[in-house]
Tab-separated table of C-alpha atoms in Angstrom:
chain	number	residue	atom	x	y	z
D	252	MET	CA	24.474	3.515	-9.563
D	253	THR	CA	23.571	5.984	-6.812
D	254	LEU	CA	22.384	8.607	-9.306
D	255	VAL	CA	20.256	6.078	-11.179
D	256	LEU	CA	18.622	4.788	-7.969
D	257	THR	CA	17.994	8.370	-6.792
D	258	ALA	CA	16.364	9.273	-10.107
D	259	ILE	CA	14.143	6.179	-9.963
D	260	THR	CA	13.154	6.982	-6.377
D	261	LEU	CA	12.256	10.627	-7.023
D	262	THR	CA	10.309	9.750	-10.165
D	263	THR	CA	8.331	7.010	-8.426
D	264	LEU	CA	7.524	9.208	-5.416
D	265	SER	CA	6.315	11.991	-7.716
D	266	VAL	CA	4.090	9.598	-9.657
D	267	LEU	CA	2.609	8.134	-6.455
D	268	LEU	CA	1.867	11.614	-5.094
D	269	VAL	CA	-0.170	12.369	-8.212
D	270	VAL	CA	-1.862	8.969	-8.523
D	271	GLU	CA	-3.032	8.813	-4.903
D	272	ARG	CA	-4.768	12.157	-5.393
D	273	CYS	CA	-6.515	10.943	-8.532
D	274	TRP	CA	-7.734	7.680	-6.964
D	275	PRO	CA	-7.848	8.247	-3.171
D	276	ALA	CA	-8.843	5.527	-0.729
D	277	ARG	CA	-9.928	8.033	1.925
D	278	LYS	CA	-10.870	11.689	1.959
D	279	ARG	CA	-7.806	13.805	2.664
D	280	ALA	CA	-7.492	15.049	6.243
D	281	GLY	CA	-5.033	16.940	8.418
D	282	GLY	CA	-4.377	19.997	6.272
D	283	PRO	CA	-1.086	21.819	5.645
D	284	ASP	CA	0.115	21.498	9.266
D	285	ARG	CA	0.218	17.727	8.945
D	286	LEU	CA	2.088	17.884	5.641
D	287	TRP	CA	4.580	20.309	7.209
D	288	ARG	CA	5.243	17.934	10.116
D	289	ASN	CA	5.729	14.960	7.836
D	290	LEU	CA	7.979	16.779	5.386
D	291	MET	CA	10.157	18.299	8.121
D	292	LEU	CA	10.591	14.944	9.852
D	293	GLY	CA	11.279	13.429	6.446
D	294	LEU	CA	13.905	16.067	5.714
D	295	MET	CA	15.658	15.422	9.035
D	296	GLY	CA	15.614	11.683	8.421
D	297	THR	CA	16.898	12.093	4.870
D	298	LEU	CA	19.794	14.284	5.990
D	299	LEU	CA	20.733	11.766	8.700
D	300	THR	CA	20.485	8.928	6.198
D	301	PHE	CA	22.802	10.583	3.688
D	302	ALA	CA	25.185	11.910	6.353
D	303	VAL	CA	25.334	8.942	8.758
D	304	VAL	CA	23.281	5.839	7.995
D	305	THR	CA	24.279	5.117	4.394
D	306	PRO	CA	27.991	6.055	4.673
D	307	LEU	CA	28.379	4.006	7.857
D	308	SER	CA	26.514	1.049	6.342
D	309	LEU	CA	28.718	1.107	3.252
D	310	LEU	CA	31.847	1.369	5.397
D	311	LEU	CA	30.802	-1.552	7.596
D	312	SER	CA	30.081	-3.667	4.518
D	313	THR	CA	33.835	-3.621	3.781
D	314	ILE	CA	34.896	-5.036	7.148
D	315	GLY	CA	34.140	-8.121	9.153
D	316	PRO	CA	34.018	-11.754	7.989
D	317	ASP	CA	34.170	-12.213	4.224
D	318	TRP	CA	32.368	-15.554	4.141
D	319	ARG	CA	30.100	-15.006	1.110
D	320	SER	CA	32.506	-13.391	-1.353
D	321	GLY	CA	32.617	-16.500	-3.562
D	322	TRP	CA	28.861	-16.619	-4.115
D	323	HIS	CA	27.389	-15.945	-7.567
D	324	PRO	CA	26.481	-12.207	-7.823
D	325	VAL	CA	22.782	-12.930	-8.380
D	326	LEU	CA	22.629	-15.290	-5.392
D	327	ARG	CA	24.640	-12.847	-3.310
D	328	VAL	CA	22.420	-9.834	-4.000
D	329	GLY	CA	19.212	-11.877	-3.751
D	330	SER	CA	20.172	-13.343	-0.386
D	331	ASP	CA	21.294	-9.917	0.844
D	332	ILE	CA	17.893	-8.424	0.028
D	333	LEU	CA	16.093	-11.266	1.805
D	334	LEU	CA	18.318	-10.983	4.867
D	335	LEU	CA	17.948	-7.199	5.075
D	336	ASP	CA	14.181	-7.436	4.670
D	337	LEU	CA	14.036	-10.027	7.442
D	338	PHE	CA	16.176	-7.737	9.601
D	339	ILE	CA	13.923	-4.715	9.027
D	340	TYR	CA	10.894	-6.866	9.912
D	341	ALA	CA	12.545	-7.854	13.205
D	342	TRP	CA	13.673	-4.280	13.897
D	343	HIS	CA	10.195	-2.924	13.179
D	344	ARG	CA	8.649	-5.484	15.502
D	345	ALA	CA	11.161	-4.615	18.217
D	346	ASN	CA	10.148	-0.958	17.854
D	347	HIS	CA	6.667	-1.986	18.963
D	348	GLU	CA	7.634	-4.424	21.697
D	349	VAL	CA	10.540	-2.617	23.407
D	350	PRO	CA	9.210	0.386	25.378
D	351	LEU	CA	12.249	2.620	24.757
D	352	LEU	CA	12.119	2.011	21.009
D	353	TRP	CA	8.336	2.500	20.928
D	354	ARG	CA	8.755	5.977	22.424
D	355	PHE	CA	10.519	7.036	19.233
D	356	HIS	CA	8.581	4.908	16.760
D	357	ARG	CA	5.155	6.047	17.954
D	358	VAL	CA	5.918	9.476	16.425
D	359	HIS	CA	5.433	7.745	13.081
D	360	HIS	CA	2.115	6.300	14.274
D	361	PHE	CA	0.699	9.573	15.614
D	362	ASP	CA	-0.126	10.480	12.001
D	363	GLY	CA	-3.910	10.556	11.712
D	364	PHE	CA	-3.917	10.123	7.945
D	365	LEU	CA	-1.888	7.977	5.565
D	366	ASP	CA	-0.358	9.088	2.287
D	367	VAL	CA	3.057	9.064	0.611
D	368	THR	CA	4.397	11.673	3.062
D	369	SER	CA	3.688	9.276	5.957
D	370	ALA	CA	6.504	7.089	4.627
D	371	LEU	CA	8.937	9.925	5.416
D	372	ARG	CA	7.706	10.578	8.940
D	373	PHE	CA	10.185	9.105	11.428
D	374	HIS	CA	11.751	10.642	14.512
D	375	PRO	CA	15.477	11.415	14.006
D	376	GLY	CA	16.195	9.436	17.174
D	377	GLU	CA	14.683	6.318	15.643
D	378	VAL	CA	16.879	6.747	12.573
D	379	LEU	CA	20.001	7.027	14.740
D	380	LEU	CA	19.018	4.126	16.998
D	381	SER	CA	18.803	1.867	13.962
D	382	VAL	CA	22.390	2.643	12.892
D	383	CYS	CA	24.281	0.474	15.375
D	384	VAL	CA	21.849	-2.447	15.217
D	385	ARG	CA	21.781	-2.497	11.430
D	386	GLY	CA	25.530	-1.989	11.257
D	387	THR	CA	26.136	-5.035	13.425
D	388	PHE	CA	23.850	-7.081	11.211
D	389	ILE	CA	25.622	-5.901	8.039
D	390	VAL	CA	29.032	-6.893	9.405
D	391	THR	CA	27.878	-10.252	10.770
D	392	MET	CA	26.003	-11.311	7.643
D	393	ASP	CA	28.631	-9.941	5.213
D	394	ILE	CA	26.137	-7.751	3.327
D	395	ASN	CA	27.398	-6.316	0.033
D	396	ALA	CA	27.582	-2.523	-0.484
D	397	ALA	CA	25.641	-2.641	-3.760
D	398	SER	CA	22.931	-4.670	-2.036
D	399	ILE	CA	22.601	-2.008	0.670
D	400	LEU	CA	22.039	0.751	-1.895
D	401	LEU	CA	19.525	-1.356	-3.804
D	402	PHE	CA	17.699	-2.446	-0.657
D	403	ASP	CA	17.439	1.085	0.745
D	404	THR	CA	15.924	2.204	-2.551
D	405	LEU	CA	13.418	-0.669	-2.470
D	406	VAL	CA	12.492	0.229	1.122
D	407	ILE	CA	11.729	3.845	0.194
D	408	LEU	CA	9.660	2.803	-2.816
D	409	SER	CA	7.825	0.096	-0.875
D	410	ALA	CA	7.103	2.401	2.067
D	411	ALA	CA	5.792	5.121	-0.246
D	412	PHE	CA	3.547	2.580	-1.965
D	413	HIS	CA	2.090	0.915	1.118
D	414	HIS	CA	1.614	4.200	3.010
D	415	SER	CA	-0.074	5.808	0.014
D	416	ASN	CA	-3.730	6.799	-0.042
D	417	LEU	CA	-4.102	4.907	-3.315
D	418	ASN	CA	-7.408	3.103	-3.778
D	419	LEU	CA	-6.318	-0.167	-5.363
D	420	PRO	CA	-9.093	-2.565	-6.429
D	421	ALA	CA	-9.497	-5.152	-3.655
D	422	SER	CA	-8.770	-8.017	-6.039
D	423	VAL	CA	-5.474	-6.417	-7.121
D	424	ASP	CA	-4.460	-5.584	-3.558
D	425	ASP	CA	-5.284	-9.107	-2.373
D	426	LEU	CA	-3.235	-10.630	-5.210
D	427	PHE	CA	-0.155	-8.497	-4.550
D	428	ARG	CA	-0.570	-8.951	-0.803
D	429	GLN	CA	0.252	-12.628	-1.081
D	430	MET	CA	3.895	-11.638	-1.598
D	431	ILE	CA	4.504	-7.915	-1.023
D	432	VAL	CA	3.235	-5.317	1.434
D	433	THR	CA	0.298	-3.430	-0.080
D	434	PRO	CA	-1.670	-0.378	1.104
D	435	ASN	CA	-4.453	-2.520	2.605
D	436	HIS	CA	-1.899	-4.736	4.348
D	437	HIS	CA	-0.142	-1.782	5.967
D	438	ARG	CA	-3.250	0.248	6.756
D	439	VAL	CA	-4.141	-2.380	9.341
D	440	HIS	CA	-0.848	-1.558	11.071
D	441	HIS	CA	-1.878	2.099	11.465
D	442	ILE	CA	-5.374	1.558	12.883
D	443	ASN	CA	-5.502	3.108	16.377
D	444	ASN	CA	-6.331	-0.179	18.049
D	445	ARG	CA	-3.246	-1.749	19.635
D	446	ALA	CA	-4.080	-5.251	18.400
D	447	ASP	CA	-4.016	-3.884	14.837
D	448	THR	CA	-1.004	-1.635	15.424
D	449	ASP	CA	1.018	-4.613	16.680
D	450	SER	CA	0.613	-6.570	13.435
D	451	ASN	CA	1.661	-6.513	9.767
D	452	TYR	CA	5.247	-5.380	10.374
D	453	GLY	CA	6.547	-6.259	6.896
D	454	THR	CA	8.217	-3.622	4.731
D	455	ILE	CA	8.816	-5.217	1.327
D	456	LEU	CA	7.695	-8.836	1.645
D	457	SER	CA	4.459	-9.735	3.420
D	458	VAL	CA	5.518	-13.353	3.893
D	459	TRP	CA	7.382	-12.584	7.142
D	460	ASP	CA	4.088	-11.643	8.828
D	461	ARG	CA	2.549	-14.937	7.820
D	462	PHE	CA	5.621	-16.924	8.837
D	463	PHE	CA	6.063	-15.231	12.238
D	464	ASN	CA	2.347	-15.102	13.063
D	465	SER	CA	1.948	-11.316	12.964
D	466	PHE	CA	-0.399	-11.258	9.961
D	467	ARG	CA	-3.775	-9.574	10.431
D	468	ALA	CA	-6.496	-9.449	7.785
D	469	VAL	CA	-8.100	-6.200	6.667
D	470	PRO	CA	-10.421	-5.038	9.506
D	471	GLN	CA	-13.467	-2.834	9.329
D	472	PRO	CA	-12.520	0.795	8.561
D	473	GLY	CA	-11.102	2.596	11.568
D	474	HIS	CA	-9.169	5.717	12.496
D	475	TYR	CA	-5.409	5.949	12.086
D	476	GLY	CA	-3.088	6.897	14.919
D	477	VAL	CA	-2.060	5.699	18.380
D	478	GLU	CA	-4.754	4.354	20.702
D	479	GLY	CA	-5.820	7.080	23.137
D	480	GLU	CA	-3.448	9.667	21.607
D	481	THR	CA	-3.595	12.470	19.026
D	482	ASP	CA	-1.023	14.027	16.732
D	483	ARG	CA	1.112	16.912	17.985
D	484	PRO	CA	2.910	19.977	16.594
D	485	LEU	CA	6.439	19.353	15.325
D	486	PRO	CA	8.321	20.666	18.416
D	487	GLN	CA	6.253	18.403	20.681
D	488	LEU	CA	6.851	15.420	18.397
D	489	LEU	CA	10.598	15.938	18.640
D	490	VAL	CA	10.610	15.972	22.475
D	491	ASN	CA	7.839	13.418	22.958
D	492	PRO	CA	10.157	10.349	23.277
D	493	LEU	CA	11.994	12.058	26.125
D	494	GLN	CA	8.866	12.806	28.154
């Protein structure tokens, strides 16, 4: 299962990288230095995910209360995906509202341009901070190991899609946006105006934003980034949360 999901992920990312360059929403900006920062942060996060986050999540899925073991497999996996997506919405929102968490998460938002590589750009500290919180949720809600692998794959694919510089027709984007997070939905979240930044927290499903009153419609075009801030070289990004 892991090999199949990995193959699907790599294939989809490769296709998106090509497609967003054929039909770009915005003129490419930032140059090779930006790509280097994003890819290096992505590499660090990937290594931590494979070495710590995923193994620990799978281990924790085998302990704790076993209160959903009798559920039908389809219901079990479906409910797991919904619960995990709700959790990641809440965690993402907390990363904006809790000052300590924002220090790490804003590294993701310093990016002045959005494309598939932006989906990889997270501070290693943010990845590690999520481990204990997510682990507690997995144990409490009795999340299945197979569901974790499937959900993590869906998160990567969804993040690559909604961070992409793909110019979807507005009618198509609006249709998909009723249920899932689309590029236009997530671009609002990266506008360097705090009212926009603190909205549209969804990762896979967009319905959480509507339900919890964090939905924001597509604004007039603006610049990406953090209000009053600019992007930094990689070494400064790594120490920025500690300053």
